[in-house]
mmCIF file of N, CA and C in Angstrom:
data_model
loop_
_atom_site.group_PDB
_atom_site.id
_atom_site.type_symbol
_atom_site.label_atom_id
_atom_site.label_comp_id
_atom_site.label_asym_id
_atom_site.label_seq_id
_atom_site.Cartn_x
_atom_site.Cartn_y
_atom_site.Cartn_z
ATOM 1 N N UNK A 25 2.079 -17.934 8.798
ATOM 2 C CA UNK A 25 2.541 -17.278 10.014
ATOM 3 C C UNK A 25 3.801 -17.959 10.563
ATOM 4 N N UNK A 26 3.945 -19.354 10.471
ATOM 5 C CA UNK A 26 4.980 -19.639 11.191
ATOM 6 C C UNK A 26 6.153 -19.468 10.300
ATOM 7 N N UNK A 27 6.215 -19.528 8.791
ATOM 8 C CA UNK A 27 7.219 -19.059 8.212
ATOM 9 C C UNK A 27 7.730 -17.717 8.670
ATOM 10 N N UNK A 28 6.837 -16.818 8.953
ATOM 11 C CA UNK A 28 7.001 -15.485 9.397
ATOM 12 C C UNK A 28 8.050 -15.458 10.409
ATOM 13 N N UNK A 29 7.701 -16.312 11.530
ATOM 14 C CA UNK A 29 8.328 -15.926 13.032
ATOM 15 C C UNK A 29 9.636 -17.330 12.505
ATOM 16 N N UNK A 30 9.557 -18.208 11.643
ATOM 17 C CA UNK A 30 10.845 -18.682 11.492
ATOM 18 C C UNK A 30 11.846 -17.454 11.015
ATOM 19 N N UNK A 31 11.423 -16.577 10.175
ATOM 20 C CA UNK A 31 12.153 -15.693 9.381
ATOM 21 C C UNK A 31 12.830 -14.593 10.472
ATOM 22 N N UNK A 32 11.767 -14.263 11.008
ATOM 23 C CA UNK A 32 12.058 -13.255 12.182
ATOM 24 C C UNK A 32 13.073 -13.648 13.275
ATOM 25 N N UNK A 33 13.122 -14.893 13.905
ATOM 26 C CA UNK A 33 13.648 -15.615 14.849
ATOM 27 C C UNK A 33 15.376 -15.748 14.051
ATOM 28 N N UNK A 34 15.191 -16.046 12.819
ATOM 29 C CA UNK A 34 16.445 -15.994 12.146
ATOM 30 C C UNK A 34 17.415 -15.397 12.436
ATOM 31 N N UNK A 35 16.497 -13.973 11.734
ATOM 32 C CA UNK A 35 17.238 -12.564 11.301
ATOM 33 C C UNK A 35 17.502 -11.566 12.874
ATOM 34 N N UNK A 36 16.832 -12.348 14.160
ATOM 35 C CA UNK A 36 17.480 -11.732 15.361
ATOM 36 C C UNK A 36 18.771 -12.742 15.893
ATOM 37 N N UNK A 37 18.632 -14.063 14.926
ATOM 38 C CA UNK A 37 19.868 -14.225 15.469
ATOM 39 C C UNK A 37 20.956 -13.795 15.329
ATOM 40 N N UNK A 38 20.673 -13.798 13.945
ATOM 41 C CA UNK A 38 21.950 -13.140 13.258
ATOM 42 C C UNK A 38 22.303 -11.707 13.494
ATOM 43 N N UNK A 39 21.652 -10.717 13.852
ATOM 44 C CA UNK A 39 21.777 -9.286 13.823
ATOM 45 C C UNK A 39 21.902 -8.734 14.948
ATOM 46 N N UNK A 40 21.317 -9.524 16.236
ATOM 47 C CA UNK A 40 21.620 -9.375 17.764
ATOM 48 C C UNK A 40 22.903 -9.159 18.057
ATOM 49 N N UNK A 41 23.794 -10.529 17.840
ATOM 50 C CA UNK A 41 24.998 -10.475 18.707
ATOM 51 C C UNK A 41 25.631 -9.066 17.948
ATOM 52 N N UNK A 42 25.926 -8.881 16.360
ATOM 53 C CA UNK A 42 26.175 -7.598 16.289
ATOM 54 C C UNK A 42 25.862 -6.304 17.069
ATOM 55 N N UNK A 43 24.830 -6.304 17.031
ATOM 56 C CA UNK A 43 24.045 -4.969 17.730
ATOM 57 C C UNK A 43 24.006 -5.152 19.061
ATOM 58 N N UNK A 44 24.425 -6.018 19.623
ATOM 59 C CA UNK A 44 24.924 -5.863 21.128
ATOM 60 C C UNK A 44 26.716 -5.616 21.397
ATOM 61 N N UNK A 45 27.115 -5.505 20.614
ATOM 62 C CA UNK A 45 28.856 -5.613 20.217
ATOM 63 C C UNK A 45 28.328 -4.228 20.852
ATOM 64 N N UNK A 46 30.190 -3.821 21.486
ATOM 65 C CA UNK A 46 30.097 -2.993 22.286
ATOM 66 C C UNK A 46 31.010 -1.916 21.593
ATOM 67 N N UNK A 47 30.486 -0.615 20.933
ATOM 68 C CA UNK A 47 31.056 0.020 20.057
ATOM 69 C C UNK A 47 31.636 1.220 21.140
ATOM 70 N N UNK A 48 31.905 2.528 20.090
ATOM 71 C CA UNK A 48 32.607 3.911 21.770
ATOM 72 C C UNK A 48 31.201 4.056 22.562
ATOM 73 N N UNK A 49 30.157 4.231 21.753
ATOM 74 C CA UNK A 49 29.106 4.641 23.008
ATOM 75 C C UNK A 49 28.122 3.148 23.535
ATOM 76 N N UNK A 50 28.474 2.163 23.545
ATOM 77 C CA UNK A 50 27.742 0.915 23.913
ATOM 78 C C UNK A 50 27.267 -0.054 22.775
ATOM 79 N N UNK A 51 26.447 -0.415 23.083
ATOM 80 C CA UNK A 51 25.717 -1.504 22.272
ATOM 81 C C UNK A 51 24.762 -0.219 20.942
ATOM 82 N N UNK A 52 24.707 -0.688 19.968
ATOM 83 C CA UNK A 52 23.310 -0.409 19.132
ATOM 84 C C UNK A 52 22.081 -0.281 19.607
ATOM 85 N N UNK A 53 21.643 -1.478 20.040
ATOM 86 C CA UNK A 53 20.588 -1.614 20.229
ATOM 87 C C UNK A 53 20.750 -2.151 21.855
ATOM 88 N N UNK A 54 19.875 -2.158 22.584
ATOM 89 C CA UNK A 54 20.045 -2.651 24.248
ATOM 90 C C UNK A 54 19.798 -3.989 23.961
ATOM 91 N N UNK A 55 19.577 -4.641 25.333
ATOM 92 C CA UNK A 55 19.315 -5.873 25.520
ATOM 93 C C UNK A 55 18.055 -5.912 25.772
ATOM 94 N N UNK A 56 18.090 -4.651 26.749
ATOM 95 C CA UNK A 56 16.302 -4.376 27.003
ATOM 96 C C UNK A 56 15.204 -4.912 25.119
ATOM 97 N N UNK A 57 15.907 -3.866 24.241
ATOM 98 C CA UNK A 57 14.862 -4.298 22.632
ATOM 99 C C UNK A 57 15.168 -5.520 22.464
ATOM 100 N N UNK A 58 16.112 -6.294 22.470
ATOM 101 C CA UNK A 58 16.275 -7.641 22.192
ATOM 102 C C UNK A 58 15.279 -8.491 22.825
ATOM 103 N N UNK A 59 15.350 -8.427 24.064
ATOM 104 C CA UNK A 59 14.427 -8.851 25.121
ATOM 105 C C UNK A 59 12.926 -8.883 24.412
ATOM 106 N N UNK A 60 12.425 -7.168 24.545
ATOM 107 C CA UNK A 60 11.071 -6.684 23.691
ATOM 108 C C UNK A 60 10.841 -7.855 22.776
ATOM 109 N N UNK A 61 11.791 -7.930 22.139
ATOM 110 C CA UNK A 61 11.166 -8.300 20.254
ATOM 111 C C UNK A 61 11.257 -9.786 20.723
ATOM 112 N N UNK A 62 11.962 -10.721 21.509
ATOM 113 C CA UNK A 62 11.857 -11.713 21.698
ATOM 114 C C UNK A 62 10.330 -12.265 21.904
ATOM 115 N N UNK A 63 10.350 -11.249 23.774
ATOM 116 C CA UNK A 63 8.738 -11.749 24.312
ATOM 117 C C UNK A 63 7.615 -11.591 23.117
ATOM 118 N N UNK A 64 7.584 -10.458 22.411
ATOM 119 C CA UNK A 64 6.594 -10.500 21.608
ATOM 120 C C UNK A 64 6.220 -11.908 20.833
ATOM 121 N N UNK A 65 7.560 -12.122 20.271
ATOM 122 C CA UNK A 65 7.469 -13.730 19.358
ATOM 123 C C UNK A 65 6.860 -14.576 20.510
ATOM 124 N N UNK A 66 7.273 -14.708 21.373
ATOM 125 C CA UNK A 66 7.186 -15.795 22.520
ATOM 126 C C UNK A 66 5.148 -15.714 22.742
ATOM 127 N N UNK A 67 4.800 -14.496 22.759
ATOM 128 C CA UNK A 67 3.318 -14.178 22.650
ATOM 129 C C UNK A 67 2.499 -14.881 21.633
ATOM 130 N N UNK A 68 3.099 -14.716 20.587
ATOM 131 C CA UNK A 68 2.475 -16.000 19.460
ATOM 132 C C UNK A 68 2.215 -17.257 19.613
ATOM 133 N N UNK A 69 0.914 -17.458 19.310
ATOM 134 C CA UNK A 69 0.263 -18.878 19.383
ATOM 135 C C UNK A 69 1.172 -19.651 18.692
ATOM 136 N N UNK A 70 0.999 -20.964 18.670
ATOM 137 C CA UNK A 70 1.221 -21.744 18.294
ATOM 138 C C UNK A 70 2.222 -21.979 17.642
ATOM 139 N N UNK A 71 3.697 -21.941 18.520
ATOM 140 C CA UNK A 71 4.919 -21.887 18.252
ATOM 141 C C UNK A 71 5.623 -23.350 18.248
ATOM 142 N N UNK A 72 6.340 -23.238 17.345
ATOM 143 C CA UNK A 72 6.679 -25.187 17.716
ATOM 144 C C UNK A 72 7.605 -25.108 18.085
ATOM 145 N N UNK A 73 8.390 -26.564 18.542
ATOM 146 C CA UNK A 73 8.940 -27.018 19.553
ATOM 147 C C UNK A 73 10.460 -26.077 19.046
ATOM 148 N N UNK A 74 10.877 -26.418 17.987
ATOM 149 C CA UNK A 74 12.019 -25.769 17.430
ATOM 150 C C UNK A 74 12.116 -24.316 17.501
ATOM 151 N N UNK A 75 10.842 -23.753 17.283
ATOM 152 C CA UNK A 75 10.738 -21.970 17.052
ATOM 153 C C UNK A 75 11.078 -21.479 18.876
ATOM 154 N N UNK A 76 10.134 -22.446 19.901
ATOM 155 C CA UNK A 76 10.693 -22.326 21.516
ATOM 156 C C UNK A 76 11.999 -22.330 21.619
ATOM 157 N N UNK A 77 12.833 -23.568 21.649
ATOM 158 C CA UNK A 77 14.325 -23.729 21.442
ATOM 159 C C UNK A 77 14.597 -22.756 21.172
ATOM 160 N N UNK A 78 14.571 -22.101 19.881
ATOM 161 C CA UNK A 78 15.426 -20.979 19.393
ATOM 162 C C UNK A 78 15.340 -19.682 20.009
ATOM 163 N N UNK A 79 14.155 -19.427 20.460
ATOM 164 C CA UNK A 79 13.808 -18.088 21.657
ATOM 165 C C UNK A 79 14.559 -18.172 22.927
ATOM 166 N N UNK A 80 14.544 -19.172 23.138
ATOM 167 C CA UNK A 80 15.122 -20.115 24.592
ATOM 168 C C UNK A 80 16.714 -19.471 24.207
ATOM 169 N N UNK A 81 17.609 -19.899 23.677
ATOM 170 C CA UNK A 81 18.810 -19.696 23.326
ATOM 171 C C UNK A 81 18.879 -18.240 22.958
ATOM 172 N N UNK A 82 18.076 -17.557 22.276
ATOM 173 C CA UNK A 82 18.317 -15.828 22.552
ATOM 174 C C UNK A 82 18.315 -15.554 24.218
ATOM 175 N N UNK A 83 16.950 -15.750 24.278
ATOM 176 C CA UNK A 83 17.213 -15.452 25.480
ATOM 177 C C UNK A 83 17.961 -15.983 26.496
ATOM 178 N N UNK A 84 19.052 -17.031 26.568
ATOM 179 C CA UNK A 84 19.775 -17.176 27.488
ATOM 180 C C UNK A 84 21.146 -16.278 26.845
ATOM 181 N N UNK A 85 21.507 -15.954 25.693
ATOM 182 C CA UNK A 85 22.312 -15.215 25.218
ATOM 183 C C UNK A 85 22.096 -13.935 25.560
ATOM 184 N N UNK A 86 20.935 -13.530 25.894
ATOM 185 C CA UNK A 86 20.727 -11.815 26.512
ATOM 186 C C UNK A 86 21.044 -12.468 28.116
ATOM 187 N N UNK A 87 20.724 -13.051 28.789
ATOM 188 C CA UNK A 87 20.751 -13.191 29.862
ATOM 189 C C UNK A 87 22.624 -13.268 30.347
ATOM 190 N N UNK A 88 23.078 -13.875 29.394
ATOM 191 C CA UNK A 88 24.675 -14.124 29.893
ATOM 192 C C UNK A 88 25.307 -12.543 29.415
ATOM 193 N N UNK A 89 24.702 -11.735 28.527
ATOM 194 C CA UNK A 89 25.076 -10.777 27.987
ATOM 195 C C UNK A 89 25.267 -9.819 28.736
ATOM 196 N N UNK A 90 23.628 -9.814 29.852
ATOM 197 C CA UNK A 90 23.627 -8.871 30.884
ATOM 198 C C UNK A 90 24.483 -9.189 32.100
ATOM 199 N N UNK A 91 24.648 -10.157 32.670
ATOM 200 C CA UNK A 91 25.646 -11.050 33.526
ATOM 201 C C UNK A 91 26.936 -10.542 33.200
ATOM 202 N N UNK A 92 27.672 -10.249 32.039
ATOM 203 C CA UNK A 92 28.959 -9.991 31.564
ATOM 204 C C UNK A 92 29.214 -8.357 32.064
ATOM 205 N N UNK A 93 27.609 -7.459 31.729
ATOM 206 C CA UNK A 93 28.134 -5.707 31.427
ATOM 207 C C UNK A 93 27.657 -5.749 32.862
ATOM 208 N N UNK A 94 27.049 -6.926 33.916
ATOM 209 C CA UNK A 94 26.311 -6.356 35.402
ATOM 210 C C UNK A 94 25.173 -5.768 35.216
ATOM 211 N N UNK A 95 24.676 -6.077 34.825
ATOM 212 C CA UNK A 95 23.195 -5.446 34.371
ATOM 213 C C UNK A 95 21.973 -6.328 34.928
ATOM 214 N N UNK A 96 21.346 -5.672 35.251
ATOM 215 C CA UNK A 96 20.038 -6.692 36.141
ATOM 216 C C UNK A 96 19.138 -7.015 35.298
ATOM 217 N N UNK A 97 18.916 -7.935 35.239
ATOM 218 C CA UNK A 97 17.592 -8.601 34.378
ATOM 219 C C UNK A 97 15.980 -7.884 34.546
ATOM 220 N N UNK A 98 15.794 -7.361 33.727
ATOM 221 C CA UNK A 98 14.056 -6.592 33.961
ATOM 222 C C UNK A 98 13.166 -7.327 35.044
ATOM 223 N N UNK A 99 13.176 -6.130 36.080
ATOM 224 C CA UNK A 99 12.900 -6.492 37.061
ATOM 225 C C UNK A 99 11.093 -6.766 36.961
ATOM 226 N N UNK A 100 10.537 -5.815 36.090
ATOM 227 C CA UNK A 100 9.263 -5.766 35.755
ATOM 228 C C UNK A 100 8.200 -7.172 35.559
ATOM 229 N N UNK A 101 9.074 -8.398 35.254
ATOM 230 C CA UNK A 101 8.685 -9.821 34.908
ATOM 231 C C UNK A 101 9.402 -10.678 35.942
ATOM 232 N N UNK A 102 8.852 -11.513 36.333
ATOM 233 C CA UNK A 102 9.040 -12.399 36.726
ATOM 234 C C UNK A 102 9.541 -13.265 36.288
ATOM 235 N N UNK A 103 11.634 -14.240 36.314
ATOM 236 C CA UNK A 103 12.028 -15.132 35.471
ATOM 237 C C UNK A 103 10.729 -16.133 35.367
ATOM 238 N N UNK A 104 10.808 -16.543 33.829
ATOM 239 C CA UNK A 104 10.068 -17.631 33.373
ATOM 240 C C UNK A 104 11.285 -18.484 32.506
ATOM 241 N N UNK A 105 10.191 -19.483 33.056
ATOM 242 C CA UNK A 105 10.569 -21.002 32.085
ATOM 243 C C UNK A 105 9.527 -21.500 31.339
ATOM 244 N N UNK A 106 9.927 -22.025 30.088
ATOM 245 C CA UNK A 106 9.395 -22.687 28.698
ATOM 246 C C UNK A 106 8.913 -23.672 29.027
ATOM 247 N N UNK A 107 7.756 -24.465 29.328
ATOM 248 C CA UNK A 107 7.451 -25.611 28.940
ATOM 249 C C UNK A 107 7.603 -26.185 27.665
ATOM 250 N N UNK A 108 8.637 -26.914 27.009
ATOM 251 C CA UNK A 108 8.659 -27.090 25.853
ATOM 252 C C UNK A 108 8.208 -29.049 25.595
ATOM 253 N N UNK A 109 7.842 -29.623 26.385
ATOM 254 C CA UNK A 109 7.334 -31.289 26.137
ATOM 255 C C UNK A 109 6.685 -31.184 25.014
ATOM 256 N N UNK A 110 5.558 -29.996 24.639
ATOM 257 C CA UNK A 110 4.306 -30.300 23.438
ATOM 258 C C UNK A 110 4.933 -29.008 22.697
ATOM 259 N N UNK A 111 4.136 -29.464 21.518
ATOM 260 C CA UNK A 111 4.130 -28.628 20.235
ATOM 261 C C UNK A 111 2.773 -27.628 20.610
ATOM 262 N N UNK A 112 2.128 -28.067 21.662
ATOM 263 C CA UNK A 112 1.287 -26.759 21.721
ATOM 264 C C UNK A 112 1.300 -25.533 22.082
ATOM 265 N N UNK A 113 0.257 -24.754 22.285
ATOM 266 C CA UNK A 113 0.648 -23.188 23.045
ATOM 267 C C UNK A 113 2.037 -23.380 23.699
ATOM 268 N N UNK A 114 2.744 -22.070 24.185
ATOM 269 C CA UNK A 114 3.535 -22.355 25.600
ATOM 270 C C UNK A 114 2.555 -22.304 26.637
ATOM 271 N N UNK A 115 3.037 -22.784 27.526
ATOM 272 C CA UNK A 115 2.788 -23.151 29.112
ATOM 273 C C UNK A 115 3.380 -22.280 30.004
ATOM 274 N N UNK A 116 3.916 -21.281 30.641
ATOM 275 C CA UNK A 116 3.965 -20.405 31.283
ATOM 276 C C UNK A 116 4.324 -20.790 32.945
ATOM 277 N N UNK A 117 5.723 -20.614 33.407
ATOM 278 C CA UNK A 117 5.942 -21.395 34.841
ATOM 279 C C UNK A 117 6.979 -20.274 35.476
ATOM 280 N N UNK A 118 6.096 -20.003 36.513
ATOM 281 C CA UNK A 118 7.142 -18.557 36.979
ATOM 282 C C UNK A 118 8.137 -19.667 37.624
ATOM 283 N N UNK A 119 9.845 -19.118 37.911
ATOM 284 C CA UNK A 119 10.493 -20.031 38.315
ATOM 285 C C UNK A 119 10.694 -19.254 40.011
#
């Protein structure tokens, strides 16, 4: 499994910033799905310290992304922060 979400975590790095490039009718894909496919990973048990980091950095890359076009951050969630000290579960800290 964790090879899995290393693989996955990869291949959104790489394919995001494309698919957010701003073509005649917008982005490919939104920020909103970027977002989606992130939290989902982020839902997975037992993520290590490195696989956090790397979610962490998408998601501050959607976050500056939306900041750039004025776009409000999904209002639906509450900003969170990563506890990242342990290799265990995440920890969950509304900010």
């Amino acid at each position: 499994m964790l090879m899995f979400l290393d693989k996955d975590i990869a291949h959104i790095a790489c394919v995001m910033p494309a698919a957010l490039a701003e073509g005649r009718g917008g982005p490919i894909l939104s920020s909103e799905y970027w977002r989606r496919r992130l939290h989902k990973l982020l839902d997975a048990s037992h993520l290590t310290r490195s696989q956090l980091c790397a979610l962490d950095r998408l998601l501050l890359q959607l976050d500056a992304f939306d900041a750039r076009h004025h776009r409000a951050a999904p209002t639906s969630q509450a900003p969170l922060s990563i506890d990242i000290s342990t290799t265990q579960a995440p920890r969950w800290k509304a900010s």
